[in-house]
mmCIF file of C-alpha atoms and ligand atoms in Angstrom:
data_model
loop_
_atom_site.group_PDB
_atom_site.id
_atom_site.type_symbol
_atom_site.label_atom_id
_atom_site.label_comp_id
_atom_site.label_asym_id
_atom_site.label_seq_id
_atom_site.Cartn_x
_atom_site.Cartn_y
_atom_site.Cartn_z
ATOM 1 C CA MET A 252 20.681 17.918 -8.836
ATOM 2 C CA THR A 253 20.084 14.201 -9.921
ATOM 3 C CA ARG A 254 16.692 13.479 -11.334
ATOM 4 C CA ILE A 255 15.663 10.035 -11.636
ATOM 5 C CA LEU A 256 13.033 8.521 -13.716
ATOM 6 C CA GLY A 257 10.920 5.772 -12.028
ATOM 7 C CA ILE A 258 9.121 3.431 -13.290
ATOM 8 C CA GLU A 259 6.792 0.963 -11.946
ATOM 9 C CA SER A 260 4.167 -1.586 -12.961
ATOM 10 C CA SER A 261 4.536 -4.458 -10.123
ATOM 11 C CA CYS A 262 0.912 -4.627 -9.622
ATOM 12 C CA ASP A 263 -1.893 -2.928 -11.331
ATOM 13 C CA GLU A 264 -1.027 0.524 -11.320
ATOM 14 C CA THR A 265 1.277 1.803 -14.669
ATOM 15 C CA ALA A 266 3.204 4.551 -12.823
ATOM 16 C CA SER A 267 6.235 7.056 -13.635
ATOM 17 C CA ALA A 268 7.632 10.122 -12.152
ATOM 18 C CA VAL A 269 10.751 12.122 -11.671
ATOM 19 C CA VAL A 270 12.134 12.905 -8.320
ATOM 20 C CA ALA A 271 15.009 14.892 -7.858
ATOM 21 C CA ASP A 272 17.800 14.232 -5.468
ATOM 22 C CA GLY A 273 15.806 11.326 -3.961
ATOM 23 C CA ARG A 274 13.209 13.987 -1.856
ATOM 24 C CA GLU A 275 11.620 16.282 -4.595
ATOM 25 C CA ILE A 276 8.757 15.267 -6.852
ATOM 26 C CA LEU A 277 9.009 17.108 -9.945
ATOM 27 C CA SER A 278 6.144 15.028 -11.510
ATOM 28 C CA SER A 279 4.346 11.473 -10.927
ATOM 29 C CA VAL A 280 1.444 9.729 -13.020
ATOM 30 C CA VAL A 281 -0.225 7.119 -12.075
ATOM 31 C CA ALA A 282 -2.590 5.173 -14.351
ATOM 32 C CA SER A 283 -5.034 2.912 -12.490
ATOM 33 C CA GLN A 284 -6.552 -0.143 -14.091
ATOM 34 C CA ILE A 285 -8.929 -0.393 -11.007
ATOM 35 C CA ASP A 286 -11.805 -0.407 -13.483
ATOM 36 C CA ILE A 287 -10.427 -3.175 -15.339
ATOM 37 C CA HIS A 288 -10.130 -5.592 -12.835
ATOM 38 C CA ARG A 289 -12.965 -4.614 -10.919
ATOM 39 C CA LYS A 290 -15.672 -6.368 -12.109
ATOM 40 C CA TYR A 291 -13.140 -9.749 -11.317
ATOM 41 C CA GLY A 292 -13.218 -8.501 -7.803
ATOM 42 C CA GLY A 293 -9.342 -8.724 -8.021
ATOM 43 C CA VAL A 294 -6.222 -8.467 -10.179
ATOM 44 C CA VAL A 295 -6.133 -10.390 -13.073
ATOM 45 C CA PRO A 296 -2.239 -11.349 -13.958
ATOM 46 C CA GLU A 297 -2.915 -11.223 -17.749
ATOM 47 C CA LEU A 298 -5.300 -8.023 -18.066
ATOM 48 C CA ALA A 299 -2.941 -6.252 -15.940
ATOM 49 C CA SER A 300 0.464 -7.232 -18.144
ATOM 50 C CA ARG A 301 -1.718 -6.190 -20.940
ATOM 51 C CA GLU A 302 -2.681 -2.916 -19.977
ATOM 52 C CA HIS A 303 0.960 -1.925 -18.614
ATOM 53 C CA LEU A 304 1.538 -2.304 -22.019
ATOM 54 C CA ARG A 305 -0.650 -0.354 -23.524
ATOM 55 C CA GLN A 306 0.009 2.411 -20.724
ATOM 56 C CA ILE A 307 3.810 2.602 -19.954
ATOM 57 C CA VAL A 308 5.159 4.940 -22.884
ATOM 58 C CA PRO A 309 2.131 7.423 -22.662
ATOM 59 C CA VAL A 310 2.548 7.202 -18.996
ATOM 60 C CA VAL A 311 6.325 7.758 -18.922
ATOM 61 C CA ARG A 312 5.862 10.539 -21.542
ATOM 62 C CA GLU A 313 3.337 12.199 -19.742
ATOM 63 C CA ALA A 314 5.934 12.340 -16.436
ATOM 64 C CA LEU A 315 8.826 13.844 -18.385
ATOM 65 C CA ALA A 316 6.365 16.480 -19.942
ATOM 66 C CA GLN A 317 5.172 17.397 -16.333
ATOM 67 C CA ALA A 318 8.681 17.609 -14.882
ATOM 68 C CA GLY A 319 9.236 19.863 -18.595
ATOM 69 C CA MET A 320 12.153 17.530 -19.131
ATOM 70 C CA LYS A 321 13.353 15.303 -22.284
ATOM 71 C CA LEU A 322 14.225 11.780 -21.877
ATOM 72 C CA ALA A 323 18.145 13.333 -22.536
ATOM 73 C CA ASP A 324 18.040 15.220 -19.304
ATOM 74 C CA VAL A 325 17.217 12.277 -16.800
ATOM 75 C CA ASP A 326 20.323 10.853 -14.954
ATOM 76 C CA ALA A 327 19.252 6.998 -14.170
ATOM 77 C CA ILE A 328 16.144 5.010 -14.589
ATOM 78 C CA GLY A 329 15.197 3.264 -11.478
ATOM 79 C CA VAL A 330 12.799 0.353 -12.008
ATOM 80 C CA THR A 331 10.857 -2.039 -9.901
ATOM 81 C CA GLN A 332 12.028 -5.491 -9.906
ATOM 82 C CA GLY A 333 9.915 -7.138 -7.875
ATOM 83 C CA PRO A 334 7.775 -8.175 -5.533
ATOM 84 C CA GLY A 335 4.804 -8.259 -7.728
ATOM 85 C CA LEU A 336 3.271 -10.008 -10.804
ATOM 86 C CA VAL A 337 6.109 -11.419 -13.185
ATOM 87 C CA GLY A 338 4.316 -10.350 -16.210
ATOM 88 C CA ALA A 339 3.261 -6.971 -15.038
ATOM 89 C CA LEU A 340 6.770 -6.495 -13.638
ATOM 90 C CA LEU A 341 8.372 -7.464 -17.211
ATOM 91 C CA VAL A 342 6.923 -4.772 -18.791
ATOM 92 C CA GLY A 343 8.193 -1.590 -17.069
ATOM 93 C CA ILE A 344 11.692 -3.660 -16.461
ATOM 94 C CA THR A 345 11.912 -4.139 -20.358
ATOM 95 C CA TYR A 346 11.044 -0.470 -21.050
ATOM 96 C CA GLY A 347 13.323 0.763 -18.570
ATOM 97 C CA LYS A 348 16.074 -1.136 -19.719
ATOM 98 C CA THR A 349 15.855 -0.332 -23.442
ATOM 99 C CA LEU A 350 15.587 3.442 -22.255
ATOM 100 C CA ALA A 351 18.645 2.737 -20.294
ATOM 101 C CA ALA A 352 20.241 1.455 -22.973
ATOM 102 C CA ALA A 353 19.353 3.918 -25.623
ATOM 103 C CA LEU A 354 20.080 6.930 -23.142
ATOM 104 C CA GLY A 355 23.967 5.367 -22.549
ATOM 105 C CA LYS A 356 21.967 6.285 -18.377
ATOM 106 C CA PRO A 357 22.359 3.468 -15.598
ATOM 107 C CA LEU A 358 19.562 1.555 -14.817
ATOM 108 C CA VAL A 359 18.720 1.174 -11.081
ATOM 109 C CA PRO A 360 16.676 -1.743 -9.895
ATOM 110 C CA VAL A 361 14.418 -1.224 -7.080
ATOM 111 C CA ASN A 362 12.623 -3.356 -4.305
ATOM 112 C CA HIS A 363 9.329 -2.610 -4.416
ATOM 113 C CA LEU A 364 8.660 -2.319 -0.720
ATOM 114 C CA ALA A 365 12.085 -0.149 -0.225
ATOM 115 C CA GLY A 366 9.604 2.164 -2.177
ATOM 116 C CA HIS A 367 7.094 2.338 0.413
ATOM 117 C CA VAL A 368 9.286 2.969 2.628
ATOM 118 C CA HIS A 369 10.383 5.807 0.445
ATOM 119 C CA ALA A 370 7.089 7.185 0.109
ATOM 120 C CA VAL A 371 7.604 7.989 3.973
ATOM 121 C CA PHE A 372 10.736 10.126 3.768
ATOM 122 C CA LEU A 373 9.280 11.976 0.802
ATOM 123 C CA GLU A 374 6.229 12.969 2.225
ATOM 124 C CA ALA A 375 8.188 13.804 5.551
ATOM 125 C CA PHE A 376 10.880 16.057 2.968
ATOM 126 C CA LYS A 377 7.224 17.662 1.497
ATOM 127 C CA ALA A 378 6.014 18.361 5.305
ATOM 128 C CA GLY A 379 9.487 19.500 6.370
ATOM 129 C CA ARG A 380 9.844 17.137 9.053
ATOM 130 C CA VAL A 381 12.462 14.405 9.362
ATOM 131 C CA ALA A 382 11.436 10.719 9.717
ATOM 132 C CA LYS A 383 14.275 9.704 12.301
ATOM 133 C CA LEU A 384 15.975 6.128 12.251
ATOM 134 C CA PRO A 385 16.002 3.744 13.679
ATOM 135 C CA ALA A 386 12.284 3.309 12.822
ATOM 136 C CA VAL A 387 9.905 0.455 12.420
ATOM 137 C CA CYS A 388 7.962 0.510 9.261
ATOM 138 C CA LEU A 389 4.895 -1.015 8.559
ATOM 139 C CA ILE A 390 3.897 -1.782 5.202
ATOM 140 C CA VAL A 391 0.254 -2.711 4.628
ATOM 141 C CA SER A 392 -1.853 -3.060 1.094
ATOM 142 C CA GLY A 393 -3.623 -5.261 -0.481
ATOM 143 C CA GLY A 394 -0.406 -7.818 -1.276
ATOM 144 C CA HIS A 395 1.718 -7.207 1.711
ATOM 145 C CA THR A 396 1.328 -6.746 5.668
ATOM 146 C CA VAL A 397 4.633 -6.706 6.920
ATOM 147 C CA LEU A 398 6.767 -4.991 9.526
ATOM 148 C CA TYR A 399 10.565 -3.825 9.045
ATOM 149 C CA GLU A 400 12.740 -2.460 11.646
ATOM 150 C CA VAL A 401 14.496 0.612 9.182
ATOM 151 C CA THR A 402 17.896 1.403 10.145
ATOM 152 C CA ALA A 403 20.461 4.105 8.691
ATOM 153 C CA GLY A 404 23.582 2.782 6.790
ATOM 154 C CA ASP A 405 26.077 5.303 9.002
ATOM 155 C CA ALA A 406 25.796 5.613 12.386
ATOM 156 C CA ASP A 407 24.333 8.516 13.558
ATOM 157 C CA GLY A 408 20.736 7.731 11.954
ATOM 158 C CA GLN A 409 20.345 11.245 10.583
ATOM 159 C CA ASP A 410 21.444 11.007 7.201
ATOM 160 C CA LEU A 411 19.900 8.985 4.746
ATOM 161 C CA SER A 412 22.644 9.271 2.073
ATOM 162 C CA GLY A 413 23.849 5.723 2.927
ATOM 163 C CA LEU A 414 22.205 2.877 2.082
ATOM 164 C CA LEU A 415 19.137 2.320 4.629
ATOM 165 C CA ARG A 416 18.801 -1.540 6.606
ATOM 166 C CA TYR A 417 15.902 -3.378 6.538
ATOM 167 C CA ARG A 418 15.493 -6.182 9.207
ATOM 168 C CA LYS A 419 12.250 -8.029 8.638
ATOM 169 C CA ILE A 420 10.372 -8.309 12.306
ATOM 170 C CA GLY A 421 7.188 -9.628 11.505
ATOM 171 C CA GLN A 422 4.629 -10.329 8.677
ATOM 172 C CA THR A 423 1.474 -12.055 7.825
ATOM 173 C CA ARG A 424 0.756 -15.677 7.866
ATOM 174 C CA ASP A 425 -2.122 -15.548 5.475
ATOM 175 C CA ASP A 426 -4.054 -13.080 4.092
ATOM 176 C CA ALA A 427 -2.819 -9.136 3.553
ATOM 177 C CA ALA A 428 -4.805 -6.439 5.436
ATOM 178 C CA GLY A 429 -6.116 -4.766 2.052
ATOM 179 C CA GLU A 430 -7.387 -8.167 0.802
ATOM 180 C CA ALA A 431 -9.215 -9.320 3.912
ATOM 181 C CA TYR A 432 -10.670 -5.425 3.383
ATOM 182 C CA ASP A 433 -11.598 -6.381 -0.355
ATOM 183 C CA LYS A 434 -12.785 -9.725 0.740
ATOM 184 C CA VAL A 435 -15.167 -8.700 3.146
ATOM 185 C CA ALA A 436 -16.448 -5.971 1.055
ATOM 186 C CA LYS A 437 -16.866 -8.630 -1.588
ATOM 187 C CA LEU A 438 -18.842 -10.622 0.694
ATOM 188 C CA LEU A 439 -21.122 -7.767 1.674
ATOM 189 C CA GLY A 440 -22.100 -6.453 -1.756
ATOM 190 C CA LEU A 441 -19.719 -3.588 -1.508
ATOM 191 C CA GLY A 442 -17.654 -3.605 -4.348
ATOM 192 C CA TYR A 443 -13.844 -3.739 -5.178
ATOM 193 C CA PRO A 444 -11.406 -2.448 -3.944
ATOM 194 C CA GLY A 445 -12.999 -2.663 -0.582
ATOM 195 C CA GLY A 446 -11.006 -0.390 1.725
ATOM 196 C CA PRO A 447 -11.816 2.982 0.977
ATOM 197 C CA ILE A 448 -15.543 2.413 0.961
ATOM 198 C CA LEU A 449 -15.189 0.397 4.285
ATOM 199 C CA ASP A 450 -13.348 2.959 5.825
ATOM 200 C CA ARG A 451 -16.374 5.375 5.236
ATOM 201 C CA LEU A 452 -19.454 3.237 6.024
ATOM 202 C CA ALA A 453 -17.424 2.538 9.074
ATOM 203 C CA ALA A 454 -16.967 6.198 10.240
ATOM 204 C CA VAL A 455 -20.578 6.237 10.122
ATOM 205 C CA SER A 456 -21.901 3.644 12.038
ATOM 206 C CA ASN A 457 -22.468 5.675 15.126
ATOM 207 C CA SER A 458 -23.602 3.772 18.084
ATOM 208 C CA ALA A 459 -25.509 0.915 16.058
ATOM 209 C CA PRO A 460 -25.115 -2.077 18.435
ATOM 210 C CA ALA A 461 -22.044 -4.157 17.765
ATOM 211 C CA PRO A 462 -24.227 -7.725 16.056
ATOM 212 C CA VAL A 463 -20.801 -9.554 16.881
ATOM 213 C CA LYS A 464 -17.220 -8.825 18.363
ATOM 214 C CA PHE A 465 -14.298 -9.840 16.849
ATOM 215 C CA GLY A 466 -11.435 -11.114 19.429
ATOM 216 C CA ALA A 467 -7.739 -10.403 18.882
ATOM 217 C CA THR A 468 -5.995 -12.248 16.874
ATOM 218 C CA LYS A 469 -3.783 -14.606 18.338
ATOM 219 C CA THR A 470 -0.090 -15.723 16.400
ATOM 220 C CA ARG A 471 1.754 -18.035 18.203
ATOM 221 C CA GLY A 472 5.229 -18.018 18.355
ATOM 222 C CA ASN A 473 6.436 -14.637 16.872
ATOM 223 C CA PRO A 474 4.135 -11.719 18.559
ATOM 224 C CA LEU A 475 4.730 -9.717 15.514
ATOM 225 C CA ASP A 476 3.337 -11.881 12.820
ATOM 226 C CA PHE A 477 -0.002 -10.888 11.903
ATOM 227 C CA SER A 478 -3.232 -12.928 10.746
ATOM 228 C CA PHE A 479 -6.233 -11.584 8.850
ATOM 229 C CA SER A 480 -7.808 -15.138 7.324
ATOM 230 C CA GLY A 481 -9.772 -15.604 10.587
ATOM 231 C CA LEU A 482 -11.084 -12.538 10.811
ATOM 232 C CA LYS A 483 -12.293 -12.220 7.271
ATOM 233 C CA THR A 484 -13.994 -16.311 7.873
ATOM 234 C CA ALA A 485 -15.383 -14.670 11.325
ATOM 235 C CA VAL A 486 -17.100 -12.124 9.389
ATOM 236 C CA LEU A 487 -18.385 -14.735 6.258
ATOM 237 C CA TYR A 488 -19.546 -17.346 9.344
ATOM 238 C CA HIS A 489 -21.433 -14.461 11.186
ATOM 239 C CA VAL A 490 -23.236 -13.203 7.677
ATOM 240 C CA ARG A 491 -24.243 -16.644 7.096
ATOM 241 C CA GLU A 492 -25.775 -17.374 10.340
ATOM 242 C CA HIS A 493 -27.739 -14.018 10.115
ATOM 243 C CA PRO A 494 -30.266 -14.460 7.223
ATOM 244 C CA GLU A 495 -31.386 -10.988 7.441
ATOM 245 C CA TYR A 496 -28.039 -9.813 5.938
ATOM 246 C CA ALA A 497 -29.023 -11.498 2.577
ATOM 247 C CA GLY A 498 -31.542 -9.239 1.371
ATOM 248 C CA GLU A 499 -29.470 -5.735 1.420
ATOM 249 C CA ILE A 500 -26.620 -7.506 0.401
ATOM 250 C CA ARG A 501 -28.414 -8.482 -2.639
ATOM 251 C CA ALA A 502 -29.696 -5.086 -3.346
ATOM 252 C CA ARG A 503 -26.298 -3.759 -3.069
ATOM 253 C CA GLU A 504 -25.055 -6.602 -5.755
ATOM 254 C CA GLU A 505 -27.852 -5.315 -8.210
ATOM 255 C CA SER A 506 -26.722 -1.672 -7.759
ATOM 256 C CA LEU A 507 -23.267 -2.306 -8.084
ATOM 257 C CA GLN A 508 -24.230 -4.387 -11.462
ATOM 258 C CA ARG A 509 -26.029 -1.006 -12.685
ATOM 259 C CA GLY A 510 -22.475 0.667 -11.919
ATOM 260 C CA GLU A 511 -23.743 2.378 -8.818
ATOM 261 C CA ARG A 512 -21.034 1.615 -6.338
ATOM 262 C CA LYS A 513 -20.511 5.014 -4.998
ATOM 263 C CA TYR A 514 -20.363 5.709 -1.187
ATOM 264 C CA GLU A 515 -23.325 8.054 -1.517
ATOM 265 C CA GLN A 516 -25.578 5.368 -3.970
ATOM 266 C CA LEU A 517 -24.491 2.304 -1.495
ATOM 267 C CA LEU A 518 -24.799 3.839 1.940
ATOM 268 C CA PRO A 519 -28.955 4.023 1.859
ATOM 269 C CA LEU A 520 -28.701 -0.031 1.012
ATOM 270 C CA CYS A 521 -26.571 -0.051 4.318
ATOM 271 C CA SER A 522 -28.638 -1.458 7.218
ATOM 272 C CA PRO A 523 -27.231 0.146 10.488
ATOM 273 C CA GLN A 524 -26.492 -3.606 11.750
ATOM 274 C CA THR A 525 -24.215 -3.768 8.701
ATOM 275 C CA LEU A 526 -22.710 -0.715 9.345
ATOM 276 C CA ALA A 527 -21.611 -1.507 13.100
ATOM 277 C CA LEU A 528 -20.445 -4.735 11.242
ATOM 278 C CA VAL A 529 -18.252 -3.218 9.111
ATOM 279 C CA ARG A 530 -16.979 -0.721 11.817
ATOM 280 C CA GLU A 531 -16.504 -4.213 14.444
ATOM 281 C CA PHE A 532 -14.260 -5.422 11.614
ATOM 282 C CA GLN A 533 -12.013 -2.212 11.015
ATOM 283 C CA ASN A 534 -11.915 -2.128 14.627
ATOM 284 C CA ALA A 535 -10.374 -5.246 14.884
ATOM 285 C CA VAL A 536 -8.135 -4.893 11.856
ATOM 286 C CA VAL A 537 -6.820 -1.168 12.884
ATOM 287 C CA ARG A 538 -6.117 -3.005 16.722
ATOM 288 C CA ASP A 539 -4.158 -5.668 15.323
ATOM 289 C CA LEU A 540 -2.365 -3.301 13.105
ATOM 290 C CA VAL A 541 -1.448 -0.924 15.832
ATOM 291 C CA GLU A 542 -1.084 -3.300 18.618
ATOM 292 C CA ARG A 543 1.997 -4.846 16.833
ATOM 293 C CA THR A 544 3.510 -2.336 15.553
ATOM 294 C CA MET A 545 3.513 -0.236 18.595
ATOM 295 C CA LEU A 546 4.436 -3.138 20.452
ATOM 296 C CA ALA A 547 7.585 -3.444 17.906
ATOM 297 C CA ALA A 548 8.422 0.060 18.010
ATOM 298 C CA GLU A 549 8.820 -0.076 22.379
ATOM 299 C CA GLU A 550 11.053 -3.496 22.005
ATOM 300 C CA LEU A 551 13.102 -1.687 19.728
ATOM 301 C CA ALA A 552 13.017 1.863 21.244
ATOM 302 C CA VAL A 553 12.717 3.292 17.954
ATOM 303 C CA GLU A 554 12.351 7.252 17.486
ATOM 304 C CA SER A 555 9.737 6.925 14.761
ATOM 305 C CA VAL A 556 7.055 4.691 13.260
ATOM 306 C CA MET A 557 6.530 4.616 9.390
ATOM 307 C CA VAL A 558 2.898 3.342 8.130
ATOM 308 C CA SER A 559 3.211 3.108 4.124
ATOM 309 C CA GLY A 560 1.126 0.899 1.591
ATOM 310 C CA GLY A 561 -2.489 1.419 0.455
ATOM 311 C CA VAL A 562 -4.203 0.569 3.961
ATOM 312 C CA ALA A 563 -2.156 3.579 5.200
ATOM 313 C CA ALA A 564 -4.885 5.917 3.680
ATOM 314 C CA ASN A 565 -7.493 4.265 5.935
ATOM 315 C CA SER A 566 -8.607 7.098 8.532
ATOM 316 C CA GLN A 567 -9.164 5.219 11.642
ATOM 317 C CA LEU A 568 -5.577 3.634 11.396
ATOM 318 C CA ARG A 569 -4.142 6.893 10.831
ATOM 319 C CA THR A 570 -5.731 9.003 13.604
ATOM 320 C CA THR A 571 -5.329 5.491 16.165
ATOM 321 C CA PHE A 572 -1.469 5.262 15.602
ATOM 322 C CA GLU A 573 -1.255 9.093 16.085
ATOM 323 C CA GLU A 574 -2.971 8.880 19.319
ATOM 324 C CA ARG A 575 -0.705 5.711 20.605
ATOM 325 C CA ALA A 576 2.307 6.904 19.289
ATOM 326 C CA LYS A 577 1.773 10.736 21.131
ATOM 327 C CA ASN A 578 0.978 8.688 24.119
ATOM 328 C CA LYS A 579 4.314 7.395 23.806
ATOM 329 C CA GLY A 580 6.578 9.679 22.720
ATOM 330 C CA ILE A 581 7.163 8.456 19.343
ATOM 331 C CA GLU A 582 6.559 10.107 16.187
ATOM 332 C CA VAL A 583 4.546 8.616 13.564
ATOM 333 C CA PHE A 584 4.815 9.299 9.858
ATOM 334 C CA PHE A 585 2.100 8.291 7.141
ATOM 335 C CA PRO A 586 2.705 9.477 3.457
ATOM 336 C CA SER A 587 -0.300 11.167 1.966
ATOM 337 C CA ARG A 588 -2.999 9.072 0.235
ATOM 338 C CA ALA A 589 -1.220 9.329 -3.079
ATOM 339 C CA LEU A 590 1.946 8.443 -2.357
ATOM 340 C CA SER A 591 0.879 5.525 0.178
ATOM 341 C CA THR A 592 -0.512 3.626 -2.790
ATOM 342 C CA ASP A 593 1.264 2.507 -5.739
ATOM 343 C CA ASN A 594 2.996 5.089 -7.423
ATOM 344 C CA ALA A 595 6.995 5.817 -9.443
ATOM 345 C CA ALA A 596 7.698 8.616 -7.011
ATOM 346 C CA MET A 597 8.496 6.493 -4.116
ATOM 347 C CA ILE A 598 10.452 4.123 -6.749
ATOM 348 C CA ALA A 599 12.691 7.159 -7.989
ATOM 349 C CA ALA A 600 13.305 8.149 -4.483
ATOM 350 C CA ALA A 601 14.534 4.638 -3.202
ATOM 351 C CA ALA A 602 16.674 4.137 -6.783
ATOM 352 C CA TYR A 603 18.373 7.770 -5.576
ATOM 353 C CA GLU A 604 20.165 5.951 -2.775
ATOM 354 C CA ARG A 605 21.199 3.102 -4.927
ATOM 355 C CA PHE A 606 22.428 5.114 -7.433
ATOM 356 C CA ARG A 607 24.473 7.306 -5.206
ATOM 357 C CA ALA A 608 26.167 3.624 -3.616
ATOM 358 C CA GLY A 609 26.461 2.806 -7.379
ATOM 359 C CA VAL A 610 24.198 -0.412 -7.449
ATOM 360 C CA PHE A 611 23.339 -0.405 -10.785
ATOM 361 C CA ALA A 612 21.969 -3.659 -13.209
ATOM 362 C CA ASP A 613 22.809 -4.434 -16.805
ATOM 363 C CA SER A 614 20.858 -5.738 -19.518
ATOM 364 C CA SER A 615 20.397 -9.163 -17.697
ATOM 365 C CA LEU A 616 18.159 -7.932 -15.092
ATOM 366 C CA ASN A 617 15.288 -9.828 -14.780
ATOM 367 C CA ALA A 618 12.106 -9.733 -13.030
ATOM 368 C CA ASP A 619 11.716 -11.279 -9.211
ATOM 369 C CA PRO A 620 7.912 -12.059 -8.487
ATOM 370 C CA SER A 621 9.135 -12.796 -4.523
ATOM 371 C CA LEU A 622 12.234 -10.583 -4.209
ATOM 372 C CA VAL A 623 12.606 -10.126 -0.288
ATOM 373 C CA LEU A 624 14.037 -6.341 1.511
ATOM 374 C CA ALA A 625 15.453 -8.559 4.148
HETATM 375 O O1 KG4 B 982 -0.961 0.041 -1.946
HETATM 376 P P1 KG4 B 982 -2.141 -0.600 -3.162
HETATM 377 O O2 KG4 B 982 -2.123 0.301 -3.995
HETATM 378 O O3 KG4 B 982 -1.729 -1.772 -3.994
HETATM 379 C C1 KG4 B 982 -1.437 -3.034 -3.564
HETATM 380 O O4 KG4 B 982 -1.887 -3.626 -2.915
HETATM 381 O O5 KG4 B 982 0.060 -3.048 -3.457
HETATM 382 O O6 KG4 B 982 -2.985 -0.904 -2.193
HETATM 383 C C2 KG4 B 982 -4.422 -1.498 -2.281
HETATM 384 C C3 KG4 B 982 -5.219 -1.736 -0.987
HETATM 385 C C4 KG4 B 982 -6.160 -2.726 -1.283
HETATM 386 O O7 KG4 B 982 -6.701 -3.967 -0.902
HETATM 387 C C5 KG4 B 982 -7.289 -1.471 -0.938
HETATM 388 O O8 KG4 B 982 -8.710 -2.362 -0.428
HETATM 389 C C6 KG4 B 982 -6.719 -0.939 0.304
HETATM 390 O O9 KG4 B 982 -5.126 -0.937 -0.305
HETATM 391 N N1 KG4 B 982 -6.840 0.206 0.780
HETATM 392 C C7 KG4 B 982 -7.671 0.640 2.026
HETATM 393 C C8 KG4 B 982 -8.208 2.060 1.918
HETATM 394 N N2 KG4 B 982 -7.523 2.642 0.652
HETATM 395 C C9 KG4 B 982 -7.157 1.645 -0.148
HETATM 396 N N3 KG4 B 982 -7.992 -0.249 2.814
HETATM 397 C C10 KG4 B 982 -8.513 0.482 3.908
HETATM 398 N N4 KG4 B 982 -9.037 1.768 4.166
HETATM 399 C C11 KG4 B 982 -8.610 2.426 2.999
HETATM 400 N N5 KG4 B 982 -9.043 3.675 2.964
HETATM 401 ZN ZN1 ZN B 983 2.688 -1.865 -3.278
#
């Protein structure tokens, strides 16, 4: 059994995990910094680095303890090399390098996006399912909205022991979908991060009439590219043009200032019109993500669709994908919510295939904030 210690620090989660043979999670610890960044309405890079420095040692220690292991039991260390915030990445990389050198164990550099793809395989393994390749993988988070074709390194598409091959087939031209959620939540006085609360509010809008309809987003050129900044601006203009929203937005902002930011506390401060607006926004995001991903899946005649990243936690996105895929005879795979958002189990899992292929880094390994997967 190969046990890999994963370290992830690319954004605002300090995470460590131990994964056996790339598929069995022995432990997974995530220290989120949301409470630190919340009052700024987004991740502040300097604060993120400082918090990673504070958390990295206890988080790694906890991951080992939960796996019932000592550092010496680790076979290799997998660390996120990029993409992400440079100062944040450097904390994990420096610690990973130091551990690898001290223990005399290999250091495996991992692309964070490959980690999100592997989160799907981890979940499938847990559920006793096989995510057959070739697949189309949508990675959709606060920082990324990108579509890859994923094929197996070896020919039969079943054995994942070879290195996976990635081909980028679409991406956002402006905002990431999660960023749109966060910006719309902010302008509606619904706090940070926006995804989870908008998800729940949209679900209770019932049949309140739509105050506005958002048409399908057109992207010239590649039909598999996304764009979300126009939608966010459309919400902004709609709210500005309708003064009736102002009072309730102020009331919710005051609620947030009192620290009352829970769904149960904000829901009574939302009019049916606001709930319907949130529903229309979410319908537009989900429709766009699902349409383009399914278009890619059909064009490439893949076996599976995989969806990963923070926004993959969205309930409507999950049900819509499942319905659409069933109609098309394609299998759809989502990680659990815990594996959808940033974590280190996915990094350790992605490190395993590289470990087997002998892809190691030496002490010159550096952070690459804009590392590409393909
Ligand atoms: O993957 P993640 O934890 O961090 C990165 O951005 O890499 O994703 C966080 C993003 C945030 O933008 C958050 O608003 C969004 O994922 N998110 C959601 C949901 N839960 C988190 N968006 C929509 N629906 C959700 N349920
Ligand atoms: Zn991520």
